[in-house]
Amino acid sequence: MEEQVKEMLKQKADIEKEILNKYYILEKDGSCWLTSAYSRHTVIQSARRGLVFKTEDDAIKYDKKRQFISDVHNWAEIYNEGWRPNWCNVHQDKYCVEITPSTGYFYIARRNAINHLGLLPCFKSEKLARRFIEQFGESIKELLIDDCSKS
């Protein structure tokens, strides 16, 4: 048992050393830097905020997703003209964009009381949801959906 504990502690130390030296931190301006350029405290704080990545490509992809999500929510805020879904109101229709990843087919789900908890905003009309798909559909597939054809 003592040997197992020692081995686990060694593995933890090895992982921490790798993270502190060979991973990447995503900065607020979108740049990425090796964790070895930072103090241990900064790396730990960045990791707690989800900003430490194994590869630079992972960090860049995450940043693109984050920017995209912000952009689509801003778009929805403008085009919904102040309308917000009220999930406590079962009489209010809410139109949510959903996708079948294996086919790449989008559909619009009319919701009243069940909040789909997705990354994408909901809309006040089906017409607006369709417009959203036309505007952002390809980017949604590229940035937010796992490519099922690679499985």
PDB file of C-alpha atoms in Angstrom:
ATOM      1  CA  MET A   1       0.000   0.000   0.000  1.00  0.00           C
ATOM      2  CA  GLU A   2       2.831   2.376   0.875  1.00  0.00           C
ATOM      3  CA  GLU A   3       4.467   1.717  -2.503  1.00  0.00           C
ATOM      4  CA  GLN A   4       1.200   2.549  -4.301  1.00  0.00           C
ATOM      5  CA  VAL A   5       0.957   5.853  -2.466  1.00  0.00           C
ATOM      6  CA  LYS A   6       4.582   6.693  -3.335  1.00  0.00           C
ATOM      7  CA  GLU A   7       3.938   5.816  -6.985  1.00  0.00           C
ATOM      8  CA  MET A   8       0.799   7.981  -7.077  1.00  0.00           C
ATOM      9  CA  LEU A   9       2.674  10.915  -5.539  1.00  0.00           C
ATOM     10  CA  LYS A  10       5.482  10.499  -8.075  1.00  0.00           C
ATOM     11  CA  GLN A  11       2.982  10.442 -10.949  1.00  0.00           C
ATOM     12  CA  LYS A  12       1.307  13.566  -9.576  1.00  0.00           C
ATOM     13  CA  ALA A  13       4.674  15.338  -9.344  1.00  0.00           C
ATOM     14  CA  ASP A  14       5.553  14.299 -12.908  1.00  0.00           C
ATOM     15  CA  ILE A  15       2.220  15.574 -14.228  1.00  0.00           C
ATOM     16  CA  GLU A  16       2.577  18.846 -12.336  1.00  0.00           C
ATOM     17  CA  LYS A  17       6.111  19.298 -13.700  1.00  0.00           C
ATOM     18  CA  GLU A  18       4.861  18.713 -17.244  1.00  0.00           C
ATOM     19  CA  ILE A  19       1.986  21.172 -16.808  1.00  0.00           C
ATOM     20  CA  LEU A  20       4.285  23.796 -15.284  1.00  0.00           C
ATOM     21  CA  ASN A  21       6.753  23.520 -18.162  1.00  0.00           C
ATOM     22  CA  LYS A  22       5.209  22.118 -21.337  1.00  0.00           C
ATOM     23  CA  TYR A  23       1.596  23.319 -21.476  1.00  0.00           C
ATOM     24  CA  TYR A  24       0.216  26.591 -22.817  1.00  0.00           C
ATOM     25  CA  ILE A  25      -1.585  29.495 -21.167  1.00  0.00           C
ATOM     26  CA  LEU A  26      -4.133  31.443 -23.167  1.00  0.00           C
ATOM     27  CA  GLU A  27      -3.790  35.169 -22.558  1.00  0.00           C
ATOM     28  CA  LYS A  28      -6.622  37.709 -22.741  1.00  0.00           C
ATOM     29  CA  ASP A  29      -5.340  39.008 -26.092  1.00  0.00           C
ATOM     30  CA  GLY A  30      -5.506  35.502 -27.604  1.00  0.00           C
ATOM     31  CA  SER A  31      -1.774  34.877 -27.501  1.00  0.00           C
ATOM     32  CA  CYS A  32      -0.429  31.587 -26.110  1.00  0.00           C
ATOM     33  CA  TRP A  33       2.706  31.119 -24.064  1.00  0.00           C
ATOM     34  CA  LEU A  34       4.420  28.106 -22.583  1.00  0.00           C
ATOM     35  CA  THR A  35       3.670  27.673 -18.908  1.00  0.00           C
ATOM     36  CA  SER A  36       7.410  27.665 -18.202  1.00  0.00           C
ATOM     37  CA  ALA A  37       7.316  31.449 -18.752  1.00  0.00           C
ATOM     38  CA  TYR A  38       5.058  31.904 -15.715  1.00  0.00           C
ATOM     39  CA  SER A  39       5.234  31.406 -11.976  1.00  0.00           C
ATOM     40  CA  ARG A  40       3.707  28.298 -10.440  1.00  0.00           C
ATOM     41  CA  HIS A  41       1.000  30.477  -8.848  1.00  0.00           C
ATOM     42  CA  THR A  42       0.016  31.988 -12.204  1.00  0.00           C
ATOM     43  CA  VAL A  43      -0.161  28.575 -13.867  1.00  0.00           C
ATOM     44  CA  ILE A  44      -2.380  27.226 -11.090  1.00  0.00           C
ATOM     45  CA  GLN A  45      -4.679  30.280 -11.238  1.00  0.00           C
ATOM     46  CA  SER A  46      -4.889  30.022 -15.021  1.00  0.00           C
ATOM     47  CA  ALA A  47      -5.667  26.311 -14.788  1.00  0.00           C
ATOM     48  CA  ARG A  48      -8.509  27.030 -12.352  1.00  0.00           C
ATOM     49  CA  ARG A  49      -9.971  29.415 -14.924  1.00  0.00           C
ATOM     50  CA  GLY A  50      -9.697  26.831 -17.700  1.00  0.00           C
ATOM     51  CA  LEU A  51      -6.931  28.681 -19.548  1.00  0.00           C
ATOM     52  CA  VAL A  52      -4.172  26.048 -19.549  1.00  0.00           C
ATOM     53  CA  PHE A  53      -3.959  23.697 -22.519  1.00  0.00           C
ATOM     54  CA  LYS A  54      -1.810  20.770 -23.548  1.00  0.00           C
ATOM     55  CA  THR A  55      -1.178  22.181 -27.027  1.00  0.00           C
ATOM     56  CA  GLU A  56      -1.157  25.610 -28.599  1.00  0.00           C
ATOM     57  CA  ASP A  57      -3.764  24.385 -31.109  1.00  0.00           C
ATOM     58  CA  ASP A  58      -6.109  23.444 -28.238  1.00  0.00           C
ATOM     59  CA  ALA A  59      -5.746  26.940 -26.786  1.00  0.00           C
ATOM     60  CA  ILE A  60      -6.402  28.629 -30.125  1.00  0.00           C
ATOM     61  CA  LYS A  61      -9.459  26.456 -30.797  1.00  0.00           C
ATOM     62  CA  TYR A  62     -10.841  27.217 -27.335  1.00  0.00           C
ATOM     63  CA  ASP A  63     -10.333  30.939 -27.890  1.00  0.00           C
ATOM     64  CA  LYS A  64     -12.134  30.808 -31.253  1.00  0.00           C
ATOM     65  CA  LYS A  65     -15.051  28.975 -29.620  1.00  0.00           C
ATOM     66  CA  ARG A  66     -15.229  31.494 -26.806  1.00  0.00           C
ATOM     67  CA  GLN A  67     -15.232  34.432 -29.238  1.00  0.00           C
ATOM     68  CA  PHE A  68     -17.828  32.756 -31.431  1.00  0.00           C
ATOM     69  CA  ILE A  69     -20.170  32.092 -28.506  1.00  0.00           C
ATOM     70  CA  SER A  70     -19.900  35.742 -27.502  1.00  0.00           C
ATOM     71  CA  ASP A  71     -20.623  36.840 -31.088  1.00  0.00           C
ATOM     72  CA  VAL A  72     -23.752  34.676 -31.456  1.00  0.00           C
ATOM     73  CA  HIS A  73     -25.143  35.837 -28.120  1.00  0.00           C
ATOM     74  CA  ASN A  74     -24.549  39.463 -29.118  1.00  0.00           C
ATOM     75  CA  TRP A  75     -26.285  38.792 -32.447  1.00  0.00           C
ATOM     76  CA  ALA A  76     -29.252  37.217 -30.645  1.00  0.00           C
ATOM     77  CA  GLU A  77     -29.478  40.128 -28.228  1.00  0.00           C
ATOM     78  CA  ILE A  78     -29.698  42.579 -31.128  1.00  0.00           C
ATOM     79  CA  TYR A  79     -32.140  40.604 -33.278  1.00  0.00           C
ATOM     80  CA  ASN A  80     -34.335  39.414 -30.397  1.00  0.00           C
ATOM     81  CA  GLU A  81     -34.792  43.153 -29.695  1.00  0.00           C
ATOM     82  CA  GLY A  82     -34.675  42.822 -25.920  1.00  0.00           C
ATOM     83  CA  TRP A  83     -36.742  39.632 -25.807  1.00  0.00           C
ATOM     84  CA  ARG A  84     -35.367  37.003 -23.439  1.00  0.00           C
ATOM     85  CA  PRO A  85     -36.675  33.508 -22.824  1.00  0.00           C
ATOM     86  CA  ASN A  86     -38.623  33.264 -19.593  1.00  0.00           C
ATOM     87  CA  TRP A  87     -38.325  29.613 -18.623  1.00  0.00           C
ATOM     88  CA  CYS A  88     -40.844  30.096 -15.817  1.00  0.00           C
ATOM     89  CA  ASN A  89     -43.511  31.074 -18.355  1.00  0.00           C
ATOM     90  CA  VAL A  90     -44.790  27.856 -19.959  1.00  0.00           C
ATOM     91  CA  HIS A  91     -46.996  29.902 -22.315  1.00  0.00           C
ATOM     92  CA  GLN A  92     -44.064  31.694 -23.949  1.00  0.00           C
ATOM     93  CA  ASP A  93     -42.747  29.966 -27.073  1.00  0.00           C
ATOM     94  CA  LYS A  94     -38.966  29.840 -27.345  1.00  0.00           C
ATOM     95  CA  TYR A  95     -37.216  28.654 -30.503  1.00  0.00           C
ATOM     96  CA  CYS A  96     -33.942  26.840 -29.913  1.00  0.00           C
ATOM     97  CA  VAL A  97     -31.458  25.727 -32.552  1.00  0.00           C
ATOM     98  CA  GLU A  98     -30.386  22.098 -32.325  1.00  0.00           C
ATOM     99  CA  ILE A  99     -28.346  19.801 -34.548  1.00  0.00           C
ATOM    100  CA  THR A 100     -27.958  16.116 -35.218  1.00  0.00           C
ATOM    101  CA  PRO A 101     -24.147  15.832 -35.265  1.00  0.00           C
ATOM    102  CA  SER A 102     -24.057  12.626 -37.311  1.00  0.00           C
ATOM    103  CA  THR A 103     -25.907  14.278 -40.224  1.00  0.00           C
ATOM    104  CA  GLY A 104     -25.123  17.953 -39.663  1.00  0.00           C
ATOM    105  CA  TYR A 105     -28.861  18.649 -39.937  1.00  0.00           C
ATOM    106  CA  PHE A 106     -30.140  21.657 -37.981  1.00  0.00           C
ATOM    107  CA  TYR A 107     -33.634  21.857 -36.656  1.00  0.00           C
ATOM    108  CA  ILE A 108     -35.558  24.329 -34.587  1.00  0.00           C
ATOM    109  CA  ALA A 109     -37.144  23.064 -31.413  1.00  0.00           C
ATOM    110  CA  ARG A 110     -40.069  25.015 -30.007  1.00  0.00           C
ATOM    111  CA  ARG A 111     -39.748  24.967 -26.247  1.00  0.00           C
ATOM    112  CA  ASN A 112     -42.044  26.269 -23.562  1.00  0.00           C
ATOM    113  CA  ALA A 113     -40.819  24.952 -20.230  1.00  0.00           C
ATOM    114  CA  ILE A 114     -37.835  22.692 -20.903  1.00  0.00           C
ATOM    115  CA  ASN A 115     -34.595  24.655 -21.006  1.00  0.00           C
ATOM    116  CA  HIS A 116     -32.197  22.853 -23.319  1.00  0.00           C
ATOM    117  CA  LEU A 117     -29.156  24.325 -21.503  1.00  0.00           C
ATOM    118  CA  GLY A 118     -27.246  24.680 -24.744  1.00  0.00           C
ATOM    119  CA  LEU A 119     -24.453  27.063 -25.656  1.00  0.00           C
ATOM    120  CA  LEU A 120     -26.594  28.744 -28.276  1.00  0.00           C
ATOM    121  CA  PRO A 121     -29.234  31.362 -27.577  1.00  0.00           C
ATOM    122  CA  CYS A 122     -32.971  30.841 -28.065  1.00  0.00           C
ATOM    123  CA  PHE A 123     -35.107  33.108 -30.203  1.00  0.00           C
ATOM    124  CA  LYS A 124     -38.469  34.810 -30.073  1.00  0.00           C
ATOM    125  CA  SER A 125     -39.539  33.415 -33.449  1.00  0.00           C
ATOM    126  CA  GLU A 126     -38.915  30.468 -35.723  1.00  0.00           C
ATOM    127  CA  LYS A 127     -38.101  32.883 -38.555  1.00  0.00           C
ATOM    128  CA  LEU A 128     -35.335  34.465 -36.498  1.00  0.00           C
ATOM    129  CA  ALA A 129     -33.954  31.039 -35.535  1.00  0.00           C
ATOM    130  CA  ARG A 130     -33.802  30.099 -39.248  1.00  0.00           C
ATOM    131  CA  ARG A 131     -31.983  33.326 -40.011  1.00  0.00           C
ATOM    132  CA  PHE A 132     -29.520  32.501 -37.223  1.00  0.00           C
ATOM    133  CA  ILE A 133     -28.838  29.061 -38.777  1.00  0.00           C
ATOM    134  CA  GLU A 134     -28.264  30.666 -42.185  1.00  0.00           C
ATOM    135  CA  GLN A 135     -25.868  33.176 -40.667  1.00  0.00           C
ATOM    136  CA  PHE A 136     -23.919  30.892 -38.306  1.00  0.00           C
ATOM    137  CA  GLY A 137     -24.644  27.277 -39.282  1.00  0.00           C
ATOM    138  CA  GLU A 138     -21.296  26.464 -40.855  1.00  0.00           C
ATOM    139  CA  SER A 139     -19.359  28.083 -38.018  1.00  0.00           C
ATOM    140  CA  ILE A 140     -21.448  26.152 -35.478  1.00  0.00           C
ATOM    141  CA  LYS A 141     -20.528  22.906 -37.193  1.00  0.00           C
ATOM    142  CA  GLU A 142     -16.856  23.876 -37.413  1.00  0.00           C
ATOM    143  CA  LEU A 143     -16.377  25.218 -33.901  1.00  0.00           C
ATOM    144  CA  LEU A 144     -18.952  23.599 -31.640  1.00  0.00           C
ATOM    145  CA  ILE A 145     -19.822  20.183 -33.037  1.00  0.00           C
ATOM    146  CA  ASP A 146     -17.610  17.091 -32.938  1.00  0.00           C
ATOM    147  CA  ASP A 147     -17.094  15.701 -36.421  1.00  0.00           C
ATOM    148  CA  CYS A 148     -18.859  12.339 -36.320  1.00  0.00           C
ATOM    149  CA  SER A 149     -17.347  11.323 -39.660  1.00  0.00           C
ATOM    150  CA  LYS A 150     -13.969  10.979 -37.914  1.00  0.00           C
ATOM    151  CA  SER A 151     -15.300   8.323 -35.532  1.00  0.00           C
TER     152      SER A 151
END
